[in-house]
Amino acid sequence: MPDKAIFISITFILVVLTFFSGLILINTFFGDPTIYLVYAKNIAQGDFFSFNPGEFSSGSTSPLWALILSISFLFDNVNSAFLSKIISCSSTIIALIISFISLLLITKHRIGGIAGTFTIAYFLIIPGIMLYESSLIIILISCLILLFFKIINDKDKSPFSKFIFLTLIFSLIPLTRPDASTIILICFGGLIFHFQKTNQKKYLLFSLISFFISLIPSVLYYGYSYIQLGTFSVSSYCRSFALQENASEFLSIKYSLSSIKYFLISPKIIYVLMAIWGIKKITYFYKDKSLVYFAIISIISYFIILTFISPVTVDSDRYILPVIPFFGLAISIFIKDTFEHTTNKNTIIIFLLIFVIGYPLYTIIPSVFHNRSRGLNFDTIVEKNIIHTINSFAEPNSKILVYEVQDRFYLRPDITLISLDGITDGKVAPYLKSGDMYSFLLKYKPDYWLANDAVNYRPYLKNSVLNKVFNKFVGKRNNSISFGNITIEKIKENEKSNPIGFASYRALFKLNYKNH
């Protein structure tokens, strides 16, 4: 089969897979990324980076992604949630196009480029379509890899524009995925080392200027968060705690092997082997080894972070996304080298069909249909029915304690939502280690509690007063109980079973406080 036909065939399959997945999942939503829509809705109304109206919150993992999604709320008489999914699907397509262009410009090999893009698509398609910031980080890291390569190997051509673009990319990555700032530091260190070694002082200065200017947006945003909330990002802090709760421990060191097992104890080890071969071959095609070091150090650093510093126990595929473009690059080089040094192309075609194309199809298509079958439409995810019920009787300026914080979307503006895991406001953060929810309730005095199964599966809640109330009331006839200065009364119980993979509310409680 001619190379052109192979390229067109792989491209066609990738295009069909992406559009097919987006179409099937267009009305399916997940809980966590739907939180972005609360921020986006407020931004569109001129209330920037707030969760509860008028209250600053750094609970959005990516303030930049929330800003982009706010476009969907600027239009009247449209389904903003549906439009947000259109933006998310479009961003996924754009990310794959940019990934391919980046790989093509580096490898100068169309089949290698599209094969590497298919690898990226395997990790990106579902989270990208489901409103996560995944597409945005893939776009930025792909651009950063290409820019690093061009600055090192073709720096004398339009150097000023390259460093302006570098400044832009450096500044946007921390506002998309704060943890991906590690890759910025590695890239910056690589440039400094290279230009110092080759005694190119002008470009060394450009790199320093780019890096320090790029810090300004992050310093402003995260600095303001620290002043207002006492932490640089309540989202990062509370998610990190949630991850460490279920991590293993050895000699007081928390760790998780999930991200390593994700690759090594599965067919995905083929990706690792191809990537190792591809990284090795980069030095064959390019004399300078800077790109090799950039890729290797980034990948190793990320796995160290996800294993020990912020040990990931769930969703490993999504947390490793910032380094997936490096895997795409390595696999592109592997395919390029194989095509150029193998006479029997039929063997390569079979390999491509089985591992580079077949395995992603085998896993993505069933996953798409499974997620569609769960029945997680937008109104289900934001629990529209119970929220409308609360809106109908809650006193003005009430406070409600909720674990699934995307429920804020339909909540009355005067009602304050307090996050039970602190993901949007950080209020519970000082009580996470002790699990002292009684003191937490006395301090913030929520009027209502929309309870779900989180009290049974989150370790910090298992021995709390909330767990005792939940298991005493839910599914039983008990209606009222007192704990010290707090009286808790069951108002309503959800008799429907939870959708697969979503902890919808089980009961609504009213809380009353003595001397209040």
Coordinates of C-alpha atoms in Angstrom, one line a residue, residues 75-390:
F75 CA -25.9 34.3 24.0
D76 CA -29.5 34.5 24.8
N77 CA -32.1 31.8 24.1
V78 CA -29.5 29.1 23.6
N79 CA -28.7 25.9 25.6
S80 CA -25.4 27.1 27.1
A81 CA -24.5 23.6 28.5
F82 CA -24.9 22.2 25.0
L83 CA -22.9 25.0 23.5
S84 CA -20.2 24.3 26.0
K85 CA -20.0 20.7 24.8
I86 CA -19.7 22.0 21.2
I87 CA -16.8 24.2 22.4
S88 CA -15.2 21.3 24.2
C89 CA -15.6 18.9 21.2
S90 CA -14.2 21.6 18.8
S91 CA -11.3 22.1 21.1
T92 CA -10.5 18.4 21.0
I93 CA -10.5 18.5 17.2
I94 CA -8.2 21.6 17.3
A95 CA -5.9 19.9 19.8
L96 CA -5.5 16.9 17.5
I97 CA -4.9 19.1 14.5
I98 CA -2.2 21.2 16.3
S99 CA -0.7 17.9 17.7
F100 CA -0.4 16.6 14.1
I101 CA 1.1 19.8 12.8
S102 CA 3.6 19.9 15.6
L103 CA 4.7 16.3 15.0
L104 CA 4.8 16.8 11.3
L105 CA 7.1 19.8 11.5
I106 CA 9.4 18.0 13.9
T107 CA 9.5 14.6 12.2
K108 CA 8.9 15.6 8.6
H109 CA 7.0 12.3 8.2
R110 CA 3.2 12.2 7.6
I111 CA 2.5 8.7 8.7
G112 CA 4.7 9.1 11.8
G113 CA 2.9 12.3 12.6
I114 CA -0.6 10.9 12.2
A115 CA 0.3 7.8 14.2
G116 CA 1.7 9.9 17.0
T117 CA -1.5 12.0 16.9
F118 CA -3.6 8.8 17.1
T119 CA -1.7 7.9 20.2
I120 CA -2.5 11.4 21.7
A121 CA -6.2 10.9 20.6
Y122 CA -6.4 7.7 22.6
F123 CA -5.7 9.6 25.8
L124 CA -7.5 12.8 24.9
I125 CA -10.8 12.1 23.1
I126 CA -13.1 11.2 26.1
P127 CA -11.8 13.8 28.6
G128 CA -11.5 16.4 25.9
I129 CA -15.2 15.9 24.9
M130 CA -16.4 15.7 28.5
L131 CA -15.5 19.4 29.3
Y132 CA -12.2 18.8 31.0
E133 CA -9.4 21.2 30.3
S134 CA -7.6 18.3 28.6
S135 CA -7.7 19.7 25.0
L136 CA -6.2 23.0 26.1
I137 CA -3.2 21.5 27.9
I138 CA -2.5 19.2 24.9
I139 CA -2.6 22.3 22.6
L140 CA -0.2 24.2 24.8
I141 CA 2.3 21.4 25.5
S142 CA 2.3 20.4 21.8
C143 CA 3.1 24.0 20.9
L144 CA 5.8 24.2 23.6
I145 CA 7.5 21.0 22.3
L146 CA 7.5 22.4 18.7
L147 CA 8.7 25.8 19.9
F148 CA 11.5 24.3 22.0
F149 CA 12.6 22.3 18.9
K150 CA 12.5 25.3 16.7
I151 CA 14.4 27.6 19.1
I152 CA 17.1 25.0 19.5
N153 CA 17.5 24.1 15.9
D154 CA 16.3 27.1 13.9
K155 CA 16.7 30.0 16.3
D156 CA 18.1 32.5 13.9
K157 CA 14.9 32.6 11.8
S158 CA 12.4 35.0 13.4
P159 CA 13.9 34.7 16.9
F160 CA 11.9 37.6 18.4
S161 CA 8.6 36.1 17.4
K162 CA 9.6 32.7 18.7
F163 CA 10.4 34.1 22.2
I164 CA 7.2 36.1 22.2
F165 CA 5.2 32.9 21.5
L166 CA 7.3 31.1 24.2
T167 CA 6.3 33.8 26.7
L168 CA 2.7 33.3 25.9
I169 CA 2.8 29.5 26.2
F170 CA 4.8 29.8 29.5
S171 CA 2.1 32.1 30.9
L172 CA -0.9 30.1 29.8
I173 CA 0.2 26.6 31.0
P174 CA -0.1 27.3 34.8
L175 CA -3.5 28.8 34.2
T176 CA -4.6 25.6 32.5
R177 CA -3.0 22.9 34.6
P178 CA -0.9 24.2 37.6
D179 CA 0.9 20.8 37.9
A180 CA 2.1 21.2 34.3
S181 CA 4.3 24.1 35.5
T182 CA 6.9 21.4 36.0
I183 CA 7.2 21.0 32.2
I184 CA 7.8 24.8 32.0
L185 CA 10.7 24.6 34.4
I186 CA 12.2 21.7 32.5
C187 CA 11.9 23.5 29.2
F188 CA 13.3 26.7 30.7
G189 CA 16.2 24.8 32.3
G190 CA 16.9 23.1 28.9
L191 CA 17.0 26.4 27.1
I192 CA 19.3 28.0 29.7
F193 CA 21.6 25.0 29.7
H194 CA 21.8 24.8 25.9
F195 CA 22.5 28.5 25.4
Q196 CA 25.0 28.7 28.2
K197 CA 26.8 25.7 26.9
T198 CA 26.9 27.1 23.3
N199 CA 27.7 30.6 24.7
Q200 CA 24.8 32.3 23.0
K201 CA 24.2 35.1 25.4
K202 CA 21.5 36.9 23.4
Y203 CA 19.2 33.8 23.4
L204 CA 20.1 33.2 27.0
L205 CA 18.8 36.6 27.8
F206 CA 15.7 36.1 25.6
S207 CA 14.9 32.9 27.6
L208 CA 15.3 34.7 30.9
I209 CA 13.1 37.6 29.9
S210 CA 10.4 35.2 28.5
F211 CA 10.3 33.2 31.6
F212 CA 10.0 36.1 34.1
I213 CA 7.4 38.0 32.1
S214 CA 5.4 34.8 31.8
L215 CA 5.2 34.6 35.6
I216 CA 3.1 37.8 35.9
P217 CA -0.4 36.3 35.1
S218 CA 0.1 33.4 37.5
V219 CA 1.5 35.6 40.3
L220 CA -1.5 37.9 40.0
Y221 CA -4.1 35.1 40.0
Y222 CA -2.6 32.7 42.5
G223 CA -1.2 35.5 44.6
Y224 CA -4.7 37.0 44.9
S225 CA -6.1 33.6 45.8
Y226 CA -3.5 33.3 48.6
I227 CA -4.4 36.7 50.0
Q228 CA -8.2 36.0 49.8
L229 CA -8.3 32.3 50.7
G230 CA -5.0 31.5 52.4
T231 CA -3.9 29.1 49.7
F232 CA -2.7 29.5 46.1
S233 CA -5.5 27.2 44.8
V234 CA -8.2 25.7 46.9
S235 CA -8.9 23.2 44.0
S236 CA -5.3 22.0 43.9
Y237 CA -5.0 21.8 47.7
C238 CA -8.2 19.9 48.3
R239 CA -7.8 17.6 45.3
S240 CA -4.3 16.8 46.4
F241 CA -5.7 15.8 49.9
A242 CA -8.3 13.7 48.2
L243 CA -5.7 11.8 46.2
Q244 CA -3.5 11.2 49.2
E245 CA -6.3 9.9 51.3
N246 CA -6.4 6.6 49.4
A247 CA -2.6 6.4 48.7
S248 CA -0.5 3.7 50.2
E249 CA 2.1 4.5 52.8
F250 CA 5.6 3.2 53.6
L251 CA 7.7 4.8 56.3
S252 CA 5.3 7.7 56.5
I253 CA 5.8 8.4 52.8
K254 CA 2.6 8.4 50.8
Y255 CA 2.8 6.8 47.4
S256 CA 0.7 5.4 44.6
L257 CA 1.7 3.1 41.8
S258 CA -1.5 3.7 39.8
S259 CA 0.1 5.8 37.1
I260 CA 2.9 3.3 36.6
K261 CA 0.6 0.3 36.7
Y262 CA -1.6 2.1 34.2
F263 CA 1.1 1.8 31.6
L264 CA 3.1 -1.3 32.6
I265 CA 0.4 -3.8 33.7
S266 CA -1.7 -3.5 30.5
P267 CA -1.3 -3.6 26.7
K268 CA -0.3 0.1 27.0
I269 CA 3.2 -1.1 27.7
I270 CA 3.5 -1.3 23.9
Y271 CA 3.3 2.5 24.0
V272 CA 6.1 2.7 26.5
L273 CA 8.3 0.4 24.4
M274 CA 7.6 2.3 21.2
A275 CA 8.3 5.6 23.1
I276 CA 11.6 4.3 24.4
W277 CA 12.7 3.3 21.0
G278 CA 11.5 6.6 19.5
I279 CA 13.3 8.7 22.1
K280 CA 16.5 6.7 21.4
K281 CA 16.1 7.4 17.7
I282 CA 15.7 11.2 18.1
T283 CA 19.4 11.5 18.4
Y284 CA 19.8 9.6 15.1
F285 CA 17.7 12.2 13.3
Y286 CA 18.8 15.3 15.1
K287 CA 22.3 16.0 16.3
D288 CA 21.3 18.1 19.3
K289 CA 20.1 16.0 22.2
S290 CA 18.2 18.8 24.0
L291 CA 14.8 17.5 22.8
V292 CA 15.7 14.0 24.1
Y293 CA 16.5 15.4 27.5
F294 CA 13.4 17.6 27.5
A295 CA 11.2 14.5 26.8
I296 CA 12.9 12.1 29.2
I297 CA 13.1 14.5 32.1
S298 CA 9.5 15.7 31.7
I299 CA 8.1 12.1 31.6
I300 CA 10.2 10.9 34.5
S301 CA 9.5 14.0 36.6
Y302 CA 5.7 13.7 36.0
F303 CA 5.7 10.0 37.0
I304 CA 7.6 10.9 40.2
I305 CA 5.1 13.7 41.0
L306 CA 2.1 11.4 40.4
T307 CA 3.7 8.6 42.4
F308 CA 5.1 10.4 45.5
I309 CA 4.3 14.1 45.6
S310 CA 0.6 14.0 44.6
P311 CA 0.0 10.3 44.5
V312 CA -2.7 9.6 42.0
T313 CA -5.1 6.8 42.8
V314 CA -7.9 7.4 40.3
D315 CA -8.1 8.8 36.7
S316 CA -4.4 8.2 36.0
D317 CA -5.1 8.6 32.3
R318 CA -6.3 12.1 32.7
Y319 CA -3.6 13.2 35.2
I320 CA -0.7 12.1 32.9
L321 CA -2.1 14.1 29.9
P322 CA 0.5 16.9 30.1
V323 CA 3.3 14.4 29.1
I324 CA 1.2 12.5 26.5
P325 CA 2.5 14.8 23.6
F326 CA 6.0 13.6 24.4
F327 CA 4.7 10.0 23.9
G328 CA 3.1 11.1 20.7
L329 CA 6.5 12.6 19.5
A330 CA 8.4 9.4 20.5
I331 CA 6.0 7.1 18.7
S332 CA 6.1 9.4 15.6
I333 CA 9.9 9.0 15.5
F334 CA 9.5 5.3 16.0
I335 CA 7.1 5.0 13.1
K336 CA 9.3 7.2 10.9
D337 CA 12.4 5.2 11.7
T338 CA 10.6 1.9 11.1
F339 CA 9.3 3.1 7.7
E340 CA 12.6 4.3 6.6
H341 CA 14.6 1.3 7.6
T342 CA 12.3 -1.6 7.0
T343 CA 11.8 -3.1 3.6
N344 CA 8.7 -5.2 4.5
K345 CA 6.1 -2.5 4.8
N346 CA 3.2 -5.0 5.1
T347 CA 4.6 -6.0 8.6
I348 CA 4.5 -2.3 9.6
I349 CA 1.0 -1.8 8.3
I350 CA -0.2 -4.8 10.4
F351 CA 1.6 -3.4 13.4
L352 CA -0.1 0.0 12.9
L353 CA -3.5 -1.6 12.5
I354 CA -3.2 -3.6 15.7
F355 CA -1.4 -1.4 18.2
V356 CA -1.5 2.3 17.0
I357 CA -5.1 2.1 15.6
G358 CA -6.7 -1.1 16.7
Y359 CA -6.1 -0.8 20.5
P360 CA -7.5 2.8 20.7
L361 CA -10.6 1.8 18.8
Y362 CA -11.0 -1.3 20.9
T363 CA -11.0 0.8 24.1
I364 CA -12.5 4.1 23.1
I365 CA -15.7 2.9 21.3
P366 CA -17.0 0.7 24.2
S367 CA -16.1 3.4 26.6
V368 CA -18.1 5.9 24.6
F369 CA -21.2 3.7 24.5
H370 CA -20.8 2.8 28.2
N371 CA -20.7 6.5 29.2
R372 CA -23.7 7.2 27.0
S373 CA -25.7 4.4 28.6
R374 CA -25.2 5.8 32.1
G375 CA -27.9 8.5 31.5
L376 CA -25.9 11.4 32.8
N377 CA -27.5 14.3 31.1
F378 CA -26.9 17.8 32.2
D379 CA -30.0 18.2 34.5
T380 CA -29.1 14.9 36.2
I381 CA -25.5 15.9 36.9
V382 CA -26.5 19.3 38.4
E383 CA -29.5 17.7 40.2
K384 CA -32.0 20.2 38.8
N385 CA -35.1 18.7 40.4
I386 CA -33.9 18.8 44.0
I387 CA -32.2 22.1 43.6
H388 CA -35.5 23.6 42.3
T389 CA -37.2 22.1 45.4
I390 CA -34.7 23.8 47.6

